[in-house]
mmCIF file of C-alpha atoms in Angstrom:
data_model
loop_
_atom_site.group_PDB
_atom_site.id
_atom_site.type_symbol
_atom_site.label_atom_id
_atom_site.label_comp_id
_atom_site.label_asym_id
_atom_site.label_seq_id
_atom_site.Cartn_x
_atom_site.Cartn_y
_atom_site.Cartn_z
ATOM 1 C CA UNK Y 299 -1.417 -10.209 -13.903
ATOM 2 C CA UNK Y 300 0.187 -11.901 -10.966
ATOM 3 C CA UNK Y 301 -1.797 -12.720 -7.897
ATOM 4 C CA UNK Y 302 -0.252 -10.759 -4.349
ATOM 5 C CA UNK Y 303 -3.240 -12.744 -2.899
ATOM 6 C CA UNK Y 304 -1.677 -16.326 -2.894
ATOM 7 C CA UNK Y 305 -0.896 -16.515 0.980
ATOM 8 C CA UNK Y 306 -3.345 -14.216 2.388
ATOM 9 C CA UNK Y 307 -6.930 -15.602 3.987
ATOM 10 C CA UNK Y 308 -9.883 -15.669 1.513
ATOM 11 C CA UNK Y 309 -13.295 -14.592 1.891
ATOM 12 C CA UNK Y 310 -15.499 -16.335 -0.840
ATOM 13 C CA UNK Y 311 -18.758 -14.129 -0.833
ATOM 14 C CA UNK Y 312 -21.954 -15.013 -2.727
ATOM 15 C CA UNK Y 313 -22.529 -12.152 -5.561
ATOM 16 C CA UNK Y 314 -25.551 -9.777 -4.175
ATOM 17 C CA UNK Y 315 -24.391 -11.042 -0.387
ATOM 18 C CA UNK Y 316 -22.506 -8.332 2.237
ATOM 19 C CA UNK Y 317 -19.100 -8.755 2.860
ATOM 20 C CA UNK Y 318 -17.016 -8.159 6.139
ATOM 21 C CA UNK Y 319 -13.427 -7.710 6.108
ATOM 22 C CA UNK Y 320 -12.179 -7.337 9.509
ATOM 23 C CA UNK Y 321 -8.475 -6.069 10.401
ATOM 24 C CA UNK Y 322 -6.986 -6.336 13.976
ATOM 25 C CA UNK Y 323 -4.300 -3.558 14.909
ATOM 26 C CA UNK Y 324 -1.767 -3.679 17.122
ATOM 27 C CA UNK Y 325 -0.615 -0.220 18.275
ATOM 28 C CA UNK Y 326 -3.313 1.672 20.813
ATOM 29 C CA UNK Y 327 -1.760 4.696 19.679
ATOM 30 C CA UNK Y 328 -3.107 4.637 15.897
ATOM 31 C CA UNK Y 329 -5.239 8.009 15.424
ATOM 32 C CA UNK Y 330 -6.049 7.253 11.938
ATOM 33 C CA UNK Y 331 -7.188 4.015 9.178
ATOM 34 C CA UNK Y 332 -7.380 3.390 6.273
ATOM 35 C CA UNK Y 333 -9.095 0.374 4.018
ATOM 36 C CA UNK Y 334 -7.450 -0.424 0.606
ATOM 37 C CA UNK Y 335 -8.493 -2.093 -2.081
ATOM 38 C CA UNK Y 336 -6.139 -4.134 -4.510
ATOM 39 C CA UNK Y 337 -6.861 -5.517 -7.992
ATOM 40 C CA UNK Y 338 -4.259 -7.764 -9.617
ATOM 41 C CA UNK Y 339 -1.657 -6.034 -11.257
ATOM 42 C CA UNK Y 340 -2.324 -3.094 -9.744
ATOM 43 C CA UNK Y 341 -1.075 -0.784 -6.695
ATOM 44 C CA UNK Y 342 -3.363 -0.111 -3.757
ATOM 45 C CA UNK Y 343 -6.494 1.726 -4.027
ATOM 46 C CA UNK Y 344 -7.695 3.766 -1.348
ATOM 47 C CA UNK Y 345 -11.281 3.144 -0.248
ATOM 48 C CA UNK Y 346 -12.299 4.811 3.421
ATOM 49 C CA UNK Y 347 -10.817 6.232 5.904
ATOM 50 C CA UNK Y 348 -11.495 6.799 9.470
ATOM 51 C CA UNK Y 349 -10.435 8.862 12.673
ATOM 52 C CA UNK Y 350 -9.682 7.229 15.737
ATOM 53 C CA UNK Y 351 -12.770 9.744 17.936
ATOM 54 C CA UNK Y 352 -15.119 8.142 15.537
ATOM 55 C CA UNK Y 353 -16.497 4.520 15.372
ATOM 56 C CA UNK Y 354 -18.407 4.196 12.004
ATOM 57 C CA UNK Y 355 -18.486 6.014 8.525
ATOM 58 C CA UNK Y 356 -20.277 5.092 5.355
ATOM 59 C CA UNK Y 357 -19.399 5.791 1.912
ATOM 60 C CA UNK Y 358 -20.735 4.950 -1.042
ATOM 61 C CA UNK Y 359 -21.228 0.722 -0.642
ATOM 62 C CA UNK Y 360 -19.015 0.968 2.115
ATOM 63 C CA UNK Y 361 -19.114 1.421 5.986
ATOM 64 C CA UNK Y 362 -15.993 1.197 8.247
ATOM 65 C CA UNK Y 363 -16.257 0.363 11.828
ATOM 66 C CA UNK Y 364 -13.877 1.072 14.442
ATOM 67 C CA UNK Y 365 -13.548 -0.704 18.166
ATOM 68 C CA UNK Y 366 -10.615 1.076 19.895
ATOM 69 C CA UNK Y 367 -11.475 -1.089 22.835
ATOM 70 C CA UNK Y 368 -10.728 -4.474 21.236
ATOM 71 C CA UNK Y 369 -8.547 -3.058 18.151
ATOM 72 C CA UNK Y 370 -10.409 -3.824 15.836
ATOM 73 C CA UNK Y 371 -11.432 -2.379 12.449
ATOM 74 C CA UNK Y 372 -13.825 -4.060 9.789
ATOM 75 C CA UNK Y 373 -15.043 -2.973 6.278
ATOM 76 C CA UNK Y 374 -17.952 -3.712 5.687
ATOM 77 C CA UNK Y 375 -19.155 -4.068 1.452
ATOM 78 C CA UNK Y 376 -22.697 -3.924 0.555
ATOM 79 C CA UNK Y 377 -24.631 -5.831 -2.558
ATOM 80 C CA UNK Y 378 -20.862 -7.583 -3.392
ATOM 81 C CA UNK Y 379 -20.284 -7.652 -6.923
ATOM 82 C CA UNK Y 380 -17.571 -9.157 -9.358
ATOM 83 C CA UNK Y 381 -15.854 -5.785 -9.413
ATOM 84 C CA UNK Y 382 -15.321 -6.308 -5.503
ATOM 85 C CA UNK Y 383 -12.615 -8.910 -6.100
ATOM 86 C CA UNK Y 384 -9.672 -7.499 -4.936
ATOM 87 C CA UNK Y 385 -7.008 -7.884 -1.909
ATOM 88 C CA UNK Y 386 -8.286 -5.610 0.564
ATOM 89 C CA UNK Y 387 -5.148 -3.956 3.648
ATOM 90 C CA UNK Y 388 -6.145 -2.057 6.099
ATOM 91 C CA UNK Y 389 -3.460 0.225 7.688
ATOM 92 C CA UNK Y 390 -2.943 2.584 10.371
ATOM 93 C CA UNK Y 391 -1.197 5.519 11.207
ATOM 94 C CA UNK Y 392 1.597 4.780 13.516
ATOM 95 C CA UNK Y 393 3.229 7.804 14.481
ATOM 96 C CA UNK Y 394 5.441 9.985 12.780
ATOM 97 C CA UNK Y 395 3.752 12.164 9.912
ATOM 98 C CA UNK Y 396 2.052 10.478 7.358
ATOM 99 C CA UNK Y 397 3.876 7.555 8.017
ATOM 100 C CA UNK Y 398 1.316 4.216 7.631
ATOM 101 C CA UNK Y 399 1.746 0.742 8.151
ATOM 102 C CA UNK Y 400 -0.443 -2.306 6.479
ATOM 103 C CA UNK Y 401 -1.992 -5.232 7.423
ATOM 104 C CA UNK Y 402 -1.811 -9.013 6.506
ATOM 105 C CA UNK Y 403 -4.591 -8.314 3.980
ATOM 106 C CA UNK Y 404 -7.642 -10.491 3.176
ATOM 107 C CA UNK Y 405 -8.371 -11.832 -0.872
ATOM 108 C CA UNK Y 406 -12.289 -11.275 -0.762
ATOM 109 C CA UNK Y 407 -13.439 -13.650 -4.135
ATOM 110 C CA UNK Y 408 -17.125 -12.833 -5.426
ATOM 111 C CA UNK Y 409 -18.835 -16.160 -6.412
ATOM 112 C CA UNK Y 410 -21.308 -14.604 -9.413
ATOM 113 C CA UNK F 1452 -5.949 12.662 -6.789
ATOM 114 C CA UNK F 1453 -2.312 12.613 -7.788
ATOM 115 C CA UNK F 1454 -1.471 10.311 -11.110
ATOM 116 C CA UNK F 1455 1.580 8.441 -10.736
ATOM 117 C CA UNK F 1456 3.722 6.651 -13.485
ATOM 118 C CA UNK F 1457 5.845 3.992 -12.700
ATOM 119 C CA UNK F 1458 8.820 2.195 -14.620
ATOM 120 C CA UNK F 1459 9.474 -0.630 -15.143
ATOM 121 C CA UNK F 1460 6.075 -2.492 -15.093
ATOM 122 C CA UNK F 1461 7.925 -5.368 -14.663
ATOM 123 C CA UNK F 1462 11.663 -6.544 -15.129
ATOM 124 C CA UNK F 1463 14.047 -10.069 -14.666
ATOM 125 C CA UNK F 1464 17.501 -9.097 -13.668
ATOM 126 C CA UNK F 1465 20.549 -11.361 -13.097
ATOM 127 C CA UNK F 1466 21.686 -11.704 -9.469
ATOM 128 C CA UNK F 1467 24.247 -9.270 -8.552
ATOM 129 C CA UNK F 1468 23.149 -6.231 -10.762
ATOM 130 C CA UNK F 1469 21.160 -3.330 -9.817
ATOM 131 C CA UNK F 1470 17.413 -1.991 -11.256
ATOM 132 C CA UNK F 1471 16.536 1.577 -10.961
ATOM 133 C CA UNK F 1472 12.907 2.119 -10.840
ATOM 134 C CA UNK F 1473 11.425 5.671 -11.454
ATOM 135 C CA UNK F 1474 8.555 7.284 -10.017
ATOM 136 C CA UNK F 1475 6.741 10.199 -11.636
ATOM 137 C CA UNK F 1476 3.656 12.674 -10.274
ATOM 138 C CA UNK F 1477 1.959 14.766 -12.129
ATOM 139 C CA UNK F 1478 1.704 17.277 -9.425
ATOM 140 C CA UNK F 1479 4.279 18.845 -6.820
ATOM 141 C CA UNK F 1480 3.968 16.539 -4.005
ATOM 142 C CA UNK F 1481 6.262 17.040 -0.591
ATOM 143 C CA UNK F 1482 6.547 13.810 0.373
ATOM 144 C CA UNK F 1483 7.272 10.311 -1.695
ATOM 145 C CA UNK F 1484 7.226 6.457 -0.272
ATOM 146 C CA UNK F 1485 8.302 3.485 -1.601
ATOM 147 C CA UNK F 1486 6.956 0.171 -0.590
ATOM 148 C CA UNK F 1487 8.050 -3.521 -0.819
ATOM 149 C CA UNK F 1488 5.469 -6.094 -1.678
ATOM 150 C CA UNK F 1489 6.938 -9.734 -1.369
ATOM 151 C CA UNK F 1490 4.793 -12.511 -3.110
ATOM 152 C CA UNK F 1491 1.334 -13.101 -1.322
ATOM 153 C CA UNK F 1492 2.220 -10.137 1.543
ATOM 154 C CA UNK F 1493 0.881 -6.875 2.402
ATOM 155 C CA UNK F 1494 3.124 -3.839 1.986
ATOM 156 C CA UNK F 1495 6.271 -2.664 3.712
ATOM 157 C CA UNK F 1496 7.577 0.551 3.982
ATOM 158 C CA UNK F 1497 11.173 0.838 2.424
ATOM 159 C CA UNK F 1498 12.082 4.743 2.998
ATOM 160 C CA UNK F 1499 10.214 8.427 2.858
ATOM 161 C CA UNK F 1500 12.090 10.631 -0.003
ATOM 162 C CA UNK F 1501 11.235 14.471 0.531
ATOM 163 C CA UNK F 1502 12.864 17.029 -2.316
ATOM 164 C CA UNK F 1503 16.118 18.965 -1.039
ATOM 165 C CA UNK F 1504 17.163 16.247 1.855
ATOM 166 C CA UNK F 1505 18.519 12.778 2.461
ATOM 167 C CA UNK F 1506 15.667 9.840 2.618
ATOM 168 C CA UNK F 1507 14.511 8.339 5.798
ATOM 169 C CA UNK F 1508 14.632 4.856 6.073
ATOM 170 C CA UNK F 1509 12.909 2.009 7.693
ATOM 171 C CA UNK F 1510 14.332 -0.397 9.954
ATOM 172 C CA UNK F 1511 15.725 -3.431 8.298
ATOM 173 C CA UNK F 1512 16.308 -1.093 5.067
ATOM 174 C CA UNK F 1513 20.137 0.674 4.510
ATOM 175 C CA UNK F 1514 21.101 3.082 2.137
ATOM 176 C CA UNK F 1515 23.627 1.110 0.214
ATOM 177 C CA UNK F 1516 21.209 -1.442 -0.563
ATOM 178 C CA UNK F 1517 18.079 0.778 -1.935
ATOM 179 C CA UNK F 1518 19.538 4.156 -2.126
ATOM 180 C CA UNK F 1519 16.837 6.761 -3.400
ATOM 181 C CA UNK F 1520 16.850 10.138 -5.201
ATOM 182 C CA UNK F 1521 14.387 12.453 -5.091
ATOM 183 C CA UNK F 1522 16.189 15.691 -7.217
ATOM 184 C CA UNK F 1523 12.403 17.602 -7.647
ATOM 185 C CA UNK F 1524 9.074 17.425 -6.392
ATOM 186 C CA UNK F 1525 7.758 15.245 -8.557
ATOM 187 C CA UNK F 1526 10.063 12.675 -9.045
ATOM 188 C CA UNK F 1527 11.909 10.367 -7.633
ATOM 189 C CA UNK F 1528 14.031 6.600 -8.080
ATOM 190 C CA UNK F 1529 14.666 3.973 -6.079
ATOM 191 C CA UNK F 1530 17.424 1.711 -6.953
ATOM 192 C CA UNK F 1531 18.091 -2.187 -5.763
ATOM 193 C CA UNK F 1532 21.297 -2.531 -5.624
ATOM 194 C CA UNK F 1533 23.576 -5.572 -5.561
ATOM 195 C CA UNK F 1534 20.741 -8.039 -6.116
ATOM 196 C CA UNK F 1535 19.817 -11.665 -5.097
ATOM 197 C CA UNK F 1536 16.367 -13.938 -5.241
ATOM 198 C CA UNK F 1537 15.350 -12.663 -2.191
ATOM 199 C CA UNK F 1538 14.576 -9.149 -3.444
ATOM 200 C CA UNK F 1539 12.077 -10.310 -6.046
ATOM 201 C CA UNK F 1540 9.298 -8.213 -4.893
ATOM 202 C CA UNK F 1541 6.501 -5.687 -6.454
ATOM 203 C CA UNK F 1542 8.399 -1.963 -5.258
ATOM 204 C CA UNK F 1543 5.517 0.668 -5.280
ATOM 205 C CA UNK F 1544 5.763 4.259 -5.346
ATOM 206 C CA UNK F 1545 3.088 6.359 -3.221
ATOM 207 C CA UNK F 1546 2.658 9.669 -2.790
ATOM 208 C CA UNK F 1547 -0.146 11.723 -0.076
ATOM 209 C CA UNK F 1548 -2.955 12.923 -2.431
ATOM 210 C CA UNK F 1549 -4.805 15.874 -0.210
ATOM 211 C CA UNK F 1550 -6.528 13.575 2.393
ATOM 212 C CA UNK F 1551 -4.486 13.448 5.357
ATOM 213 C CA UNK F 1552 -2.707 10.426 5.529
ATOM 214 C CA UNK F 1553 -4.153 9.228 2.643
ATOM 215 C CA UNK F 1554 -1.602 7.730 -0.104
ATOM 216 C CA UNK F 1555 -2.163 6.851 -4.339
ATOM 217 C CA UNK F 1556 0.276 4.442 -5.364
ATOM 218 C CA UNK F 1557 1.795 3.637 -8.625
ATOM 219 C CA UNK F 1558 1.168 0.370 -9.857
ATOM 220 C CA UNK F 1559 3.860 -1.206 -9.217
ATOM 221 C CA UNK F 1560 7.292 -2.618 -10.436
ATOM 222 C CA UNK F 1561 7.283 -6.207 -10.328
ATOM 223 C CA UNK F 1562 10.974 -7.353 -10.108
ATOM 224 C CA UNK F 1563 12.252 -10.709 -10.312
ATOM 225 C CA UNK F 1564 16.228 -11.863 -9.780
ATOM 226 C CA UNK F 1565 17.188 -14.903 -10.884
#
């Protein structure tokens, strides 16, 4: 399927290696994030979230940091496989209910 | 998590007509979004559809030129009206799933005007 990577920066990560995405946001107000993950071809897939009064949580493979006092969020992906290639957003609740917007978006490419 | 089915996959129009693209959930869901993907960017919201009332749209998005329906609660169109090169984009459907704030999207229609 088409690439929606073709613009976006690229991570090249060594297969078995950790990967860290990291997302700056813009609005101090943002209570809640979110980390997608998107294949080719495919719409976004959600992958962790994360409250604004928190500053880490772990799922399975995946940890998401937040620093409220820099803006910053990062994703962190343990043991990187193949699967792993994807586009990966974050995005950030930005007021009004249930209302989200995205990042630029970072093509993460797992070198087997 | 909600199951979404989108139509058209994928479509080439000629300039100047319009593409309807349908959105359907397999559960009753209150609120539906639809998203514009240009080539190589991240996602923009287009409008918020709820059942029963008139869509909300973003700025820099109008009625005439993507108006919406969203006659039950688990379905809804969006249509691109009036089109030019410039609106060949990926137009995704997402609904919330349970998780607050969280969204599943369709997969996508992939439209390109020539």
């Amino acid at each position: 399927g088409e690439s929606v990577g073709l613009h976006l920066p690229t991570l090249s990560v060594q297969e078995g290696d950790n990967s860290i995405i990291n997302c700056a946001y813009s609005n101090s107000a943002s209570d809640y994030f979110i980390w997608y993950k998107q294949e080719s071809g495919k719409g976004p897939q959600f992958i962790i979230d994360i409250r604004s009064n928190m500053d880490k949580r772990q799922g399975q493979r995946v940890t998401v940091l937040l620093n409220k006092t820099v803006k910053h969020l990062s994703l962190q992906i343990a043991a990187t496989q193949p699967g792993d290639s994807a586009v990966y957003f974050c995005a950030e609740n930005s007021g009004g209910y249930q209302k989200v917007t995205f990042g630029t978006g970072t093509k993460l490419q797992v070198i087997p | 998590s909600a199951v979404i089915s989108q139509k058209p996959s994928r479509d080439i129009c000629q300039r100047g007509t319009s593409l309807t693209i349908q959105c359907q959930v397999d559960s009753q869901v209150t609120m539906m979004f639809w998203y514009r993907q240009q080539p190589g960017q991240s996602l923009t919201l287009i409008a918020t559809a709820n059942q029963g009332s008139e869509a909300t749209y973003e700025s820099g998005f109008v009625i005439d030129k993507f108006p919406i329906s969203r006659p039950n609660l688990t379905f809804s169109t969006l249509t691109v009206s009036n089109m030019s090169p410039e609106d060949s984009s990926i137009y995704l459907c997402s609904v919330e799933d349970g998780r607050v704030y969280g969204y599943t999207f369709g997969s996508g229609t992939r439209l390109t005007v020539v």
